[in-house]
Amino acid sequence: MQPIPTSVVVVGGSLAGLMSGIQLKRLGSNVTLLEQEVSSERSSHIAGIGFGLHMKDFLEKYDFTGLATSIAATSTQIAYRKNSNILKFNAPRLLTSWGLLYRILRANFDGHASAACPNPPPAREGEGSVNYRAGKKVTGLEYIDALTTVHYVDVTNGEPGRVTADLVIAADGMHSTIRTLLQPSVTAEYSGYVAWRGTVRENDVLPETREYFANNVTLDLLSDSYILT
């Protein structure tokens, strides 16, 4: 069994980074999280997402907020252009939003209070300390004597800084700085797929429209594209 690291740096403050930080904090590691976005609370990206079994299991073990984390859709229905009733079948699944999950994870990681979670759970005995540093862009890595030093700059004023830890976790997403530093020969290539996200308030649509979408995952097939609602 690997020893529990005393100190950890997590690069990236989205869902994966927070999940890693929460687990290690609960094990007793002292965790510093470096997030490039300046705001102390990341925006939601207006993203509805699926709520899978792995996330459900994770929150059952590590979430102490007591909040509802998802909603249930009972059916899946298929539409084709203006034909709204091609096929409908029972396919229960759980759905949530990026913003809600982010705020629940932040509450568990560093006690961050938000509109979604105004009363975050207190730290528990045996947990490690945490430090969420916003506005920090990683610029380099240095590995000496089994310790890794992460170099960064403050994106608001350009001031350099560094933090050293036993373990560094790269959770900085598609445009990962860590991946570029460790694997400079690897380049990202466009896959030919574009996704648009958006929301419409329920009270801005007709009652029959709300009824059609309620409790369903709807797949509307178009020419060379589709809309998932």
PDB file of N, CA, C and O in Angstrom, residues 150-216:
ATOM      1  N   VAL A 150       6.158  23.207  -7.845  1.00  0.00           N
ATOM      2  CA  VAL A 150       5.323  23.756  -8.910  1.00  0.00           C
ATOM      3  C   VAL A 150       5.506  25.265  -8.928  1.00  0.00           C
ATOM      4  O   VAL A 150       5.282  25.944  -7.914  1.00  0.00           O
ATOM      5  N   HIS A 151       5.931  25.787 -10.072  1.00  0.00           N
ATOM      6  CA  HIS A 151       6.097  27.229 -10.234  1.00  0.00           C
ATOM      7  C   HIS A 151       4.856  27.804 -10.906  1.00  0.00           C
ATOM      8  O   HIS A 151       4.269  27.184 -11.802  1.00  0.00           O
ATOM      9  N   TYR A 152       4.460  29.000 -10.475  1.00  0.00           N
ATOM     10  CA  TYR A 152       3.272  29.625 -11.046  1.00  0.00           C
ATOM     11  C   TYR A 152       3.427  31.147 -11.021  1.00  0.00           C
ATOM     12  O   TYR A 152       4.337  31.688 -10.383  1.00  0.00           O
ATOM     13  N   VAL A 153       2.537  31.814 -11.727  1.00  0.00           N
ATOM     14  CA  VAL A 153       2.459  33.276 -11.658  1.00  0.00           C
ATOM     15  C   VAL A 153       1.031  33.663 -11.301  1.00  0.00           C
ATOM     16  O   VAL A 153       0.072  32.970 -11.654  1.00  0.00           O
ATOM     17  N   ASP A 154       0.910  34.754 -10.595  1.00  0.00           N
ATOM     18  CA  ASP A 154      -0.404  35.320 -10.290  1.00  0.00           C
ATOM     19  C   ASP A 154      -0.884  36.044 -11.548  1.00  0.00           C
ATOM     20  O   ASP A 154      -0.218  36.956 -12.040  1.00  0.00           O
ATOM     21  N   VAL A 155      -2.037  35.626 -12.084  1.00  0.00           N
ATOM     22  CA  VAL A 155      -2.484  36.172 -13.365  1.00  0.00           C
ATOM     23  C   VAL A 155      -2.943  37.620 -13.247  1.00  0.00           C
ATOM     24  O   VAL A 155      -3.091  38.307 -14.265  1.00  0.00           O
ATOM     25  N   THR A 156      -3.158  38.113 -12.037  1.00  0.00           N
ATOM     26  CA  THR A 156      -3.596  39.505 -11.888  1.00  0.00           C
ATOM     27  C   THR A 156      -2.441  40.493 -11.875  1.00  0.00           C
ATOM     28  O   THR A 156      -2.598  41.646 -12.293  1.00  0.00           O
ATOM     29  N   ASN A 157      -1.269  40.056 -11.393  1.00  0.00           N
ATOM     30  CA  ASN A 157      -0.154  41.008 -11.301  1.00  0.00           C
ATOM     31  C   ASN A 157       1.181  40.463 -11.807  1.00  0.00           C
ATOM     32  O   ASN A 157       2.188  41.159 -11.779  1.00  0.00           O
ATOM     33  N   GLY A 158       1.190  39.203 -12.272  1.00  0.00           N
ATOM     34  CA  GLY A 158       2.412  38.617 -12.809  1.00  0.00           C
ATOM     35  C   GLY A 158       3.430  38.204 -11.775  1.00  0.00           C
ATOM     36  O   GLY A 158       4.542  37.782 -12.119  1.00  0.00           O
ATOM     37  N   GLU A 159       3.082  38.282 -10.504  1.00  0.00           N
ATOM     38  CA  GLU A 159       4.036  37.946  -9.446  1.00  0.00           C
ATOM     39  C   GLU A 159       4.278  36.444  -9.413  1.00  0.00           C
ATOM     40  O   GLU A 159       3.335  35.658  -9.359  1.00  0.00           O
ATOM     41  N   PRO A 160       5.524  36.004  -9.433  1.00  0.00           N
ATOM     42  CA  PRO A 160       5.808  34.564  -9.427  1.00  0.00           C
ATOM     43  C   PRO A 160       5.658  33.969  -8.029  1.00  0.00           C
ATOM     44  O   PRO A 160       5.753  34.664  -7.011  1.00  0.00           O
ATOM     45  N   GLY A 161       5.423  32.664  -8.001  1.00  0.00           N
ATOM     46  CA  GLY A 161       5.342  31.946  -6.734  1.00  0.00           C
ATOM     47  C   GLY A 161       5.651  30.486  -6.965  1.00  0.00           C
ATOM     48  O   GLY A 161       5.806  30.031  -8.103  1.00  0.00           O
ATOM     49  N   ARG A 162       5.760  29.740  -5.894  1.00  0.00           N
ATOM     50  CA  ARG A 162       6.023  28.321  -6.019  1.00  0.00           C
ATOM     51  C   ARG A 162       5.526  27.601  -4.776  1.00  0.00           C
ATOM     52  O   ARG A 162       5.394  28.196  -3.705  1.00  0.00           O
ATOM     53  N   VAL A 163       5.241  26.322  -4.933  1.00  0.00           N
ATOM     54  CA  VAL A 163       4.821  25.486  -3.816  1.00  0.00           C
ATOM     55  C   VAL A 163       5.392  24.092  -4.044  1.00  0.00           C
ATOM     56  O   VAL A 163       5.403  23.584  -5.170  1.00  0.00           O
ATOM     57  N   THR A 164       5.892  23.476  -2.977  1.00  0.00           N
ATOM     58  CA  THR A 164       6.547  22.176  -3.061  1.00  0.00           C
ATOM     59  C   THR A 164       5.713  21.136  -2.329  1.00  0.00           C
ATOM     60  O   THR A 164       5.142  21.410  -1.268  1.00  0.00           O
ATOM     61  N   ALA A 165       5.637  19.926  -2.911  1.00  0.00           N
ATOM     62  CA  ALA A 165       4.798  18.889  -2.319  1.00  0.00           C
ATOM     63  C   ALA A 165       5.356  17.504  -2.626  1.00  0.00           C
ATOM     64  O   ALA A 165       6.204  17.327  -3.517  1.00  0.00           O
ATOM     65  N   ASP A 166       4.846  16.514  -1.877  1.00  0.00           N
ATOM     66  CA  ASP A 166       5.212  15.118  -2.132  1.00  0.00           C
ATOM     67  C   ASP A 166       4.564  14.601  -3.409  1.00  0.00           C
ATOM     68  O   ASP A 166       5.102  13.715  -4.077  1.00  0.00           O
ATOM     69  N   LEU A 167       3.388  15.123  -3.720  1.00  0.00           N
ATOM     70  CA  LEU A 167       2.602  14.623  -4.855  1.00  0.00           C
ATOM     71  C   LEU A 167       1.976  15.788  -5.579  1.00  0.00           C
ATOM     72  O   LEU A 167       1.455  16.720  -4.951  1.00  0.00           O
ATOM     73  N   VAL A 168       2.025  15.748  -6.919  1.00  0.00           N
ATOM     74  CA  VAL A 168       1.358  16.742  -7.756  1.00  0.00           C
ATOM     75  C   VAL A 168       0.353  16.021  -8.640  1.00  0.00           C
ATOM     76  O   VAL A 168       0.687  15.038  -9.300  1.00  0.00           O
ATOM     77  N   ILE A 169      -0.885  16.508  -8.646  1.00  0.00           N
ATOM     78  CA  ILE A 169      -1.943  15.930  -9.471  1.00  0.00           C
ATOM     79  C   ILE A 169      -2.302  16.924 -10.557  1.00  0.00           C
ATOM     80  O   ILE A 169      -2.632  18.088 -10.278  1.00  0.00           O
ATOM     81  N   ALA A 170      -2.231  16.484 -11.811  1.00  0.00           N
ATOM     82  CA  ALA A 170      -2.599  17.331 -12.946  1.00  0.00           C
ATOM     83  C   ALA A 170      -4.072  17.118 -13.262  1.00  0.00           C
ATOM     84  O   ALA A 170      -4.472  16.066 -13.732  1.00  0.00           O
ATOM     85  N   ALA A 171      -4.889  18.144 -12.966  1.00  0.00           N
ATOM     86  CA  ALA A 171      -6.321  18.084 -13.261  1.00  0.00           C
ATOM     87  C   ALA A 171      -6.723  19.368 -13.979  1.00  0.00           C
ATOM     88  O   ALA A 171      -7.782  19.938 -13.723  1.00  0.00           O
ATOM     89  N   ASP A 172      -5.846  19.813 -14.876  1.00  0.00           N
ATOM     90  CA  ASP A 172      -6.044  21.110 -15.519  1.00  0.00           C
ATOM     91  C   ASP A 172      -6.605  21.009 -16.928  1.00  0.00           C
ATOM     92  O   ASP A 172      -6.380  21.878 -17.767  1.00  0.00           O
ATOM     93  N   GLY A 173      -7.352  19.934 -17.195  1.00  0.00           N
ATOM     94  CA  GLY A 173      -8.243  19.905 -18.345  1.00  0.00           C
ATOM     95  C   GLY A 173      -7.612  19.731 -19.703  1.00  0.00           C
ATOM     96  O   GLY A 173      -6.461  19.315 -19.858  1.00  0.00           O
ATOM     97  N   MET A 174      -8.427  20.069 -20.699  1.00  0.00           N
ATOM     98  CA  MET A 174      -8.090  19.806 -22.091  1.00  0.00           C
ATOM     99  C   MET A 174      -6.803  20.520 -22.527  1.00  0.00           C
ATOM    100  O   MET A 174      -6.006  19.979 -23.289  1.00  0.00           O
ATOM    101  N   HIS A 175      -6.599  21.724 -22.060  1.00  0.00           N
ATOM    102  CA  HIS A 175      -5.413  22.503 -22.432  1.00  0.00           C
ATOM    103  C   HIS A 175      -4.378  22.441 -21.304  1.00  0.00           C
ATOM    104  O   HIS A 175      -3.798  23.456 -20.905  1.00  0.00           O
ATOM    105  N   SER A 176      -4.124  21.262 -20.810  1.00  0.00           N
ATOM    106  CA  SER A 176      -3.301  21.045 -19.627  1.00  0.00           C
ATOM    107  C   SER A 176      -1.887  21.596 -19.771  1.00  0.00           C
ATOM    108  O   SER A 176      -1.136  21.208 -20.670  1.00  0.00           O
ATOM    109  N   THR A 177      -1.516  22.483 -18.869  1.00  0.00           N
ATOM    110  CA  THR A 177      -0.149  22.976 -18.816  1.00  0.00           C
ATOM    111  C   THR A 177       0.804  21.884 -18.360  1.00  0.00           C
ATOM    112  O   THR A 177       1.918  21.750 -18.874  1.00  0.00           O
ATOM    113  N   ILE A 178       0.371  21.077 -17.393  1.00  0.00           N
ATOM    114  CA  ILE A 178       1.218  20.002 -16.893  1.00  0.00           C
ATOM    115  C   ILE A 178       1.533  19.002 -18.000  1.00  0.00           C
ATOM    116  O   ILE A 178       2.675  18.548 -18.139  1.00  0.00           O
ATOM    117  N   ARG A 179       0.542  18.650 -18.793  1.00  0.00           N
ATOM    118  CA  ARG A 179       0.780  17.711 -19.889  1.00  0.00           C
ATOM    119  C   ARG A 179       1.785  18.300 -20.883  1.00  0.00           C
ATOM    120  O   ARG A 179       2.661  17.594 -21.391  1.00  0.00           O
ATOM    121  N   THR A 180       1.667  19.590 -21.159  1.00  0.00           N
ATOM    122  CA  THR A 180       2.597  20.239 -22.076  1.00  0.00           C
ATOM    123  C   THR A 180       4.014  20.217 -21.521  1.00  0.00           C
ATOM    124  O   THR A 180       4.988  20.000 -22.262  1.00  0.00           O
ATOM    125  N   LEU A 181       4.150  20.415 -20.211  1.00  0.00           N
ATOM    126  CA  LEU A 181       5.472  20.410 -19.597  1.00  0.00           C
ATOM    127  C   LEU A 181       6.091  19.015 -19.592  1.00  0.00           C
ATOM    128  O   LEU A 181       7.294  18.855 -19.831  1.00  0.00           O
ATOM    129  N   LEU A 182       5.277  17.986 -19.320  1.00  0.00           N
ATOM    130  CA  LEU A 182       5.799  16.628 -19.200  1.00  0.00           C
ATOM    131  C   LEU A 182       5.870  15.892 -20.536  1.00  0.00           C
ATOM    132  O   LEU A 182       6.719  15.016 -20.721  1.00  0.00           O
ATOM    133  N   GLN A 183       4.973  16.236 -21.455  1.00  0.00           N
ATOM    134  CA  GLN A 183       4.926  15.565 -22.760  1.00  0.00           C
ATOM    135  C   GLN A 183       4.829  16.616 -23.866  1.00  0.00           C
ATOM    136  O   GLN A 183       3.792  16.740 -24.532  1.00  0.00           O
ATOM    137  N   PRO A 184       5.882  17.378 -24.088  1.00  0.00           N
ATOM    138  CA  PRO A 184       5.828  18.484 -25.056  1.00  0.00           C
ATOM    139  C   PRO A 184       5.580  18.039 -26.490  1.00  0.00           C
ATOM    140  O   PRO A 184       5.145  18.845 -27.317  1.00  0.00           O
ATOM    141  N   SER A 185       5.845  16.764 -26.796  1.00  0.00           N
ATOM    142  CA  SER A 185       5.653  16.300 -28.170  1.00  0.00           C
ATOM    143  C   SER A 185       4.195  15.977 -28.486  1.00  0.00           C
ATOM    144  O   SER A 185       3.829  15.797 -29.656  1.00  0.00           O
ATOM    145  N   VAL A 186       3.355  15.885 -27.460  1.00  0.00           N
ATOM    146  CA  VAL A 186       1.947  15.551 -27.668  1.00  0.00           C
ATOM    147  C   VAL A 186       1.175  16.822 -28.015  1.00  0.00           C
ATOM    148  O   VAL A 186       1.233  17.817 -27.286  1.00  0.00           O
ATOM    149  N   THR A 187       0.450  16.799 -29.135  1.00  0.00           N
ATOM    150  CA  THR A 187      -0.323  17.962 -29.565  1.00  0.00           C
ATOM    151  C   THR A 187      -1.800  17.597 -29.669  1.00  0.00           C
ATOM    152  O   THR A 187      -2.149  16.465 -30.033  1.00  0.00           O
ATOM    153  N   ALA A 188      -2.641  18.548 -29.367  1.00  0.00           N
ATOM    154  CA  ALA A 188      -4.087  18.342 -29.472  1.00  0.00           C
ATOM    155  C   ALA A 188      -4.527  18.537 -30.922  1.00  0.00           C
ATOM    156  O   ALA A 188      -4.026  19.420 -31.630  1.00  0.00           O
ATOM    157  N   GLU A 189      -5.469  17.703 -31.380  1.00  0.00           N
ATOM    158  CA  GLU A 189      -5.989  17.809 -32.734  1.00  0.00           C
ATOM    159  C   GLU A 189      -7.506  17.933 -32.688  1.00  0.00           C
ATOM    160  O   GLU A 189      -8.170  17.269 -31.889  1.00  0.00           O
ATOM    161  N   TYR A 190      -8.048  18.771 -33.537  1.00  0.00           N
ATOM    162  CA  TYR A 190      -9.496  18.976 -33.607  1.00  0.00           C
ATOM    163  C   TYR A 190     -10.175  17.705 -34.101  1.00  0.00           C
ATOM    164  O   TYR A 190      -9.776  17.123 -35.109  1.00  0.00           O
ATOM    165  N   SER A 191     -11.191  17.268 -33.394  1.00  0.00           N
ATOM    166  CA  SER A 191     -11.840  15.995 -33.709  1.00  0.00           C
ATOM    167  C   SER A 191     -13.045  16.137 -34.633  1.00  0.00           C
ATOM    168  O   SER A 191     -13.658  15.140 -35.019  1.00  0.00           O
ATOM    169  N   GLY A 192     -13.407  17.365 -34.987  1.00  0.00           N
ATOM    170  CA  GLY A 192     -14.535  17.548 -35.889  1.00  0.00           C
ATOM    171  C   GLY A 192     -15.863  17.670 -35.187  1.00  0.00           C
ATOM    172  O   GLY A 192     -16.920  17.512 -35.802  1.00  0.00           O
ATOM    173  N   TYR A 193     -15.850  17.961 -33.899  1.00  0.00           N
ATOM    174  CA  TYR A 193     -17.084  17.990 -33.113  1.00  0.00           C
ATOM    175  C   TYR A 193     -17.208  19.345 -32.424  1.00  0.00           C
ATOM    176  O   TYR A 193     -16.271  19.822 -31.802  1.00  0.00           O
ATOM    177  N   VAL A 194     -18.372  19.965 -32.542  1.00  0.00           N
ATOM    178  CA  VAL A 194     -18.640  21.231 -31.882  1.00  0.00           C
ATOM    179  C   VAL A 194     -19.886  21.081 -31.027  1.00  0.00           C
ATOM    180  O   VAL A 194     -20.893  20.539 -31.476  1.00  0.00           O
ATOM    181  N   ALA A 195     -19.828  21.535 -29.779  1.00  0.00           N
ATOM    182  CA  ALA A 195     -20.978  21.476 -28.879  1.00  0.00           C
ATOM    183  C   ALA A 195     -21.372  22.882 -28.456  1.00  0.00           C
ATOM    184  O   ALA A 195     -20.518  23.689 -28.092  1.00  0.00           O
ATOM    185  N   TRP A 196     -22.667  23.162 -28.534  1.00  0.00           N
ATOM    186  CA  TRP A 196     -23.208  24.432 -28.048  1.00  0.00           C
ATOM    187  C   TRP A 196     -24.048  24.139 -26.809  1.00  0.00           C
ATOM    188  O   TRP A 196     -24.813  23.179 -26.778  1.00  0.00           O
ATOM    189  N   ARG A 197     -23.908  24.971 -25.799  1.00  0.00           N
ATOM    190  CA  ARG A 197     -24.684  24.791 -24.583  1.00  0.00           C
ATOM    191  C   ARG A 197     -25.550  26.018 -24.344  1.00  0.00           C
ATOM    192  O   ARG A 197     -25.151  27.145 -24.638  1.00  0.00           O
ATOM    193  N   GLY A 198     -26.716  25.786 -23.782  1.00  0.00           N
ATOM    194  CA  GLY A 198     -27.576  26.909 -23.453  1.00  0.00           C
ATOM    195  C   GLY A 198     -28.735  26.476 -22.581  1.00  0.00           C
ATOM    196  O   GLY A 198     -29.010  25.282 -22.437  1.00  0.00           O
ATOM    197  N   THR A 199     -29.397  27.447 -21.978  1.00  0.00           N
ATOM    198  CA  THR A 199     -30.562  27.170 -21.151  1.00  0.00           C
ATOM    199  C   THR A 199     -31.685  28.131 -21.503  1.00  0.00           C
ATOM    200  O   THR A 199     -31.446  29.241 -22.004  1.00  0.00           O
ATOM    201  N   VAL A 200     -32.896  27.702 -21.239  1.00  0.00           N
ATOM    202  CA  VAL A 200     -34.086  28.543 -21.364  1.00  0.00           C
ATOM    203  C   VAL A 200     -34.866  28.408 -20.064  1.00  0.00           C
ATOM    204  O   VAL A 200     -35.076  27.299 -19.578  1.00  0.00           O
ATOM    205  N   ARG A 201     -35.284  29.510 -19.507  1.00  0.00           N
ATOM    206  CA  ARG A 201     -36.061  29.464 -18.270  1.00  0.00           C
ATOM    207  C   ARG A 201     -37.423  28.810 -18.527  1.00  0.00           C
ATOM    208  O   ARG A 201     -38.051  29.046 -19.550  1.00  0.00           O
ATOM    209  N   GLU A 202     -37.848  28.000 -17.562  1.00  0.00           N
ATOM    210  CA  GLU A 202     -39.105  27.278 -17.731  1.00  0.00           C
ATOM    211  C   GLU A 202     -40.284  28.223 -17.963  1.00  0.00           C
ATOM    212  O   GLU A 202     -41.189  27.913 -18.743  1.00  0.00           O
ATOM    213  N   ASN A 203     -40.292  29.365 -17.284  1.00  0.00           N
ATOM    214  CA  ASN A 203     -41.441  30.260 -17.439  1.00  0.00           C
ATOM    215  C   ASN A 203     -41.400  31.074 -18.727  1.00  0.00           C
ATOM    216  O   ASN A 203     -42.285  31.895 -18.972  1.00  0.00           O
ATOM    217  N   ASP A 204     -40.387  30.848 -19.556  1.00  0.00           N
ATOM    218  CA  ASP A 204     -40.318  31.507 -20.863  1.00  0.00           C
ATOM    219  C   ASP A 204     -40.873  30.635 -21.988  1.00  0.00           C
ATOM    220  O   ASP A 204     -40.873  31.063 -23.155  1.00  0.00           O
ATOM    221  N   VAL A 205     -41.310  29.425 -21.683  1.00  0.00           N
ATOM    222  CA  VAL A 205     -41.863  28.540 -22.716  1.00  0.00           C
ATOM    223  C   VAL A 205     -43.300  28.191 -22.362  1.00  0.00           C
ATOM    224  O   VAL A 205     -43.751  28.352 -21.218  1.00  0.00           O
ATOM    225  N   LEU A 206     -44.032  27.692 -23.351  1.00  0.00           N
ATOM    226  CA  LEU A 206     -45.442  27.362 -23.150  1.00  0.00           C
ATOM    227  C   LEU A 206     -45.595  26.163 -22.214  1.00  0.00           C
ATOM    228  O   LEU A 206     -44.703  25.308 -22.145  1.00  0.00           O
ATOM    229  N   PRO A 207     -46.727  26.069 -21.506  1.00  0.00           N
ATOM    230  CA  PRO A 207     -46.955  24.931 -20.599  1.00  0.00           C
ATOM    231  C   PRO A 207     -46.826  23.583 -21.291  1.00  0.00           C
ATOM    232  O   PRO A 207     -46.273  22.633 -20.717  1.00  0.00           O
ATOM    233  N   GLU A 208     -47.309  23.475 -22.524  1.00  0.00           N
ATOM    234  CA  GLU A 208     -47.216  22.191 -23.225  1.00  0.00           C
ATOM    235  C   GLU A 208     -45.763  21.833 -23.565  1.00  0.00           C
ATOM    236  O   GLU A 208     -45.393  20.661 -23.651  1.00  0.00           O
ATOM    237  N   THR A 209     -44.923  22.857 -23.750  1.00  0.00           N
ATOM    238  CA  THR A 209     -43.505  22.602 -23.984  1.00  0.00           C
ATOM    239  C   THR A 209     -42.836  22.082 -22.709  1.00  0.00           C
ATOM    240  O   THR A 209     -42.051  21.126 -22.750  1.00  0.00           O
ATOM    241  N   ARG A 210     -43.157  22.710 -21.593  1.00  0.00           N
ATOM    242  CA  ARG A 210     -42.622  22.226 -20.319  1.00  0.00           C
ATOM    243  C   ARG A 210     -43.059  20.783 -20.061  1.00  0.00           C
ATOM    244  O   ARG A 210     -42.269  19.953 -19.607  1.00  0.00           O
ATOM    245  N   GLU A 211     -44.301  20.494 -20.349  1.00  0.00           N
ATOM    246  CA  GLU A 211     -44.816  19.142 -20.116  1.00  0.00           C
ATOM    247  C   GLU A 211     -44.107  18.122 -21.001  1.00  0.00           C
ATOM    248  O   GLU A 211     -43.822  17.002 -20.580  1.00  0.00           O
ATOM    249  N   TYR A 212     -43.812  18.511 -22.245  1.00  0.00           N
ATOM    250  CA  TYR A 212     -43.148  17.595 -23.178  1.00  0.00           C
ATOM    251  C   TYR A 212     -41.755  17.209 -22.674  1.00  0.00           C
ATOM    252  O   TYR A 212     -41.352  16.049 -22.740  1.00  0.00           O
ATOM    253  N   PHE A 213     -41.016  18.176 -22.152  1.00  0.00           N
ATOM    254  CA  PHE A 213     -39.641  17.908 -21.722  1.00  0.00           C
ATOM    255  C   PHE A 213     -39.546  17.374 -20.297  1.00  0.00           C
ATOM    256  O   PHE A 213     -38.518  16.789 -19.924  1.00  0.00           O
ATOM    257  N   ALA A 214     -40.572  17.553 -19.493  1.00  0.00           N
ATOM    258  CA  ALA A 214     -40.497  17.190 -18.083  1.00  0.00           C
ATOM    259  C   ALA A 214     -40.234  15.700 -17.896  1.00  0.00           C
ATOM    260  O   ALA A 214     -40.875  14.853 -18.544  1.00  0.00           O
ATOM    261  N   ASN A 215     -39.255  15.386 -17.028  1.00  0.00           N
ATOM    262  CA  ASN A 215     -38.931  14.000 -16.645  1.00  0.00           C
ATOM    263  C   ASN A 215     -38.427  13.146 -17.800  1.00  0.00           C
ATOM    264  O   ASN A 215     -38.444  11.914 -17.717  1.00  0.00           O
ATOM    265  N   ASN A 216     -38.010  13.773 -18.879  1.00  0.00           N
ATOM    266  CA  ASN A 216     -37.508  13.041 -20.040  1.00  0.00           C
ATOM    267  C   ASN A 216     -36.125  13.537 -20.438  1.00  0.00           C
ATOM    268  O   ASN A 216     -35.806  14.715 -20.265  1.00  0.00           O
TER     269      ASN A 216
END
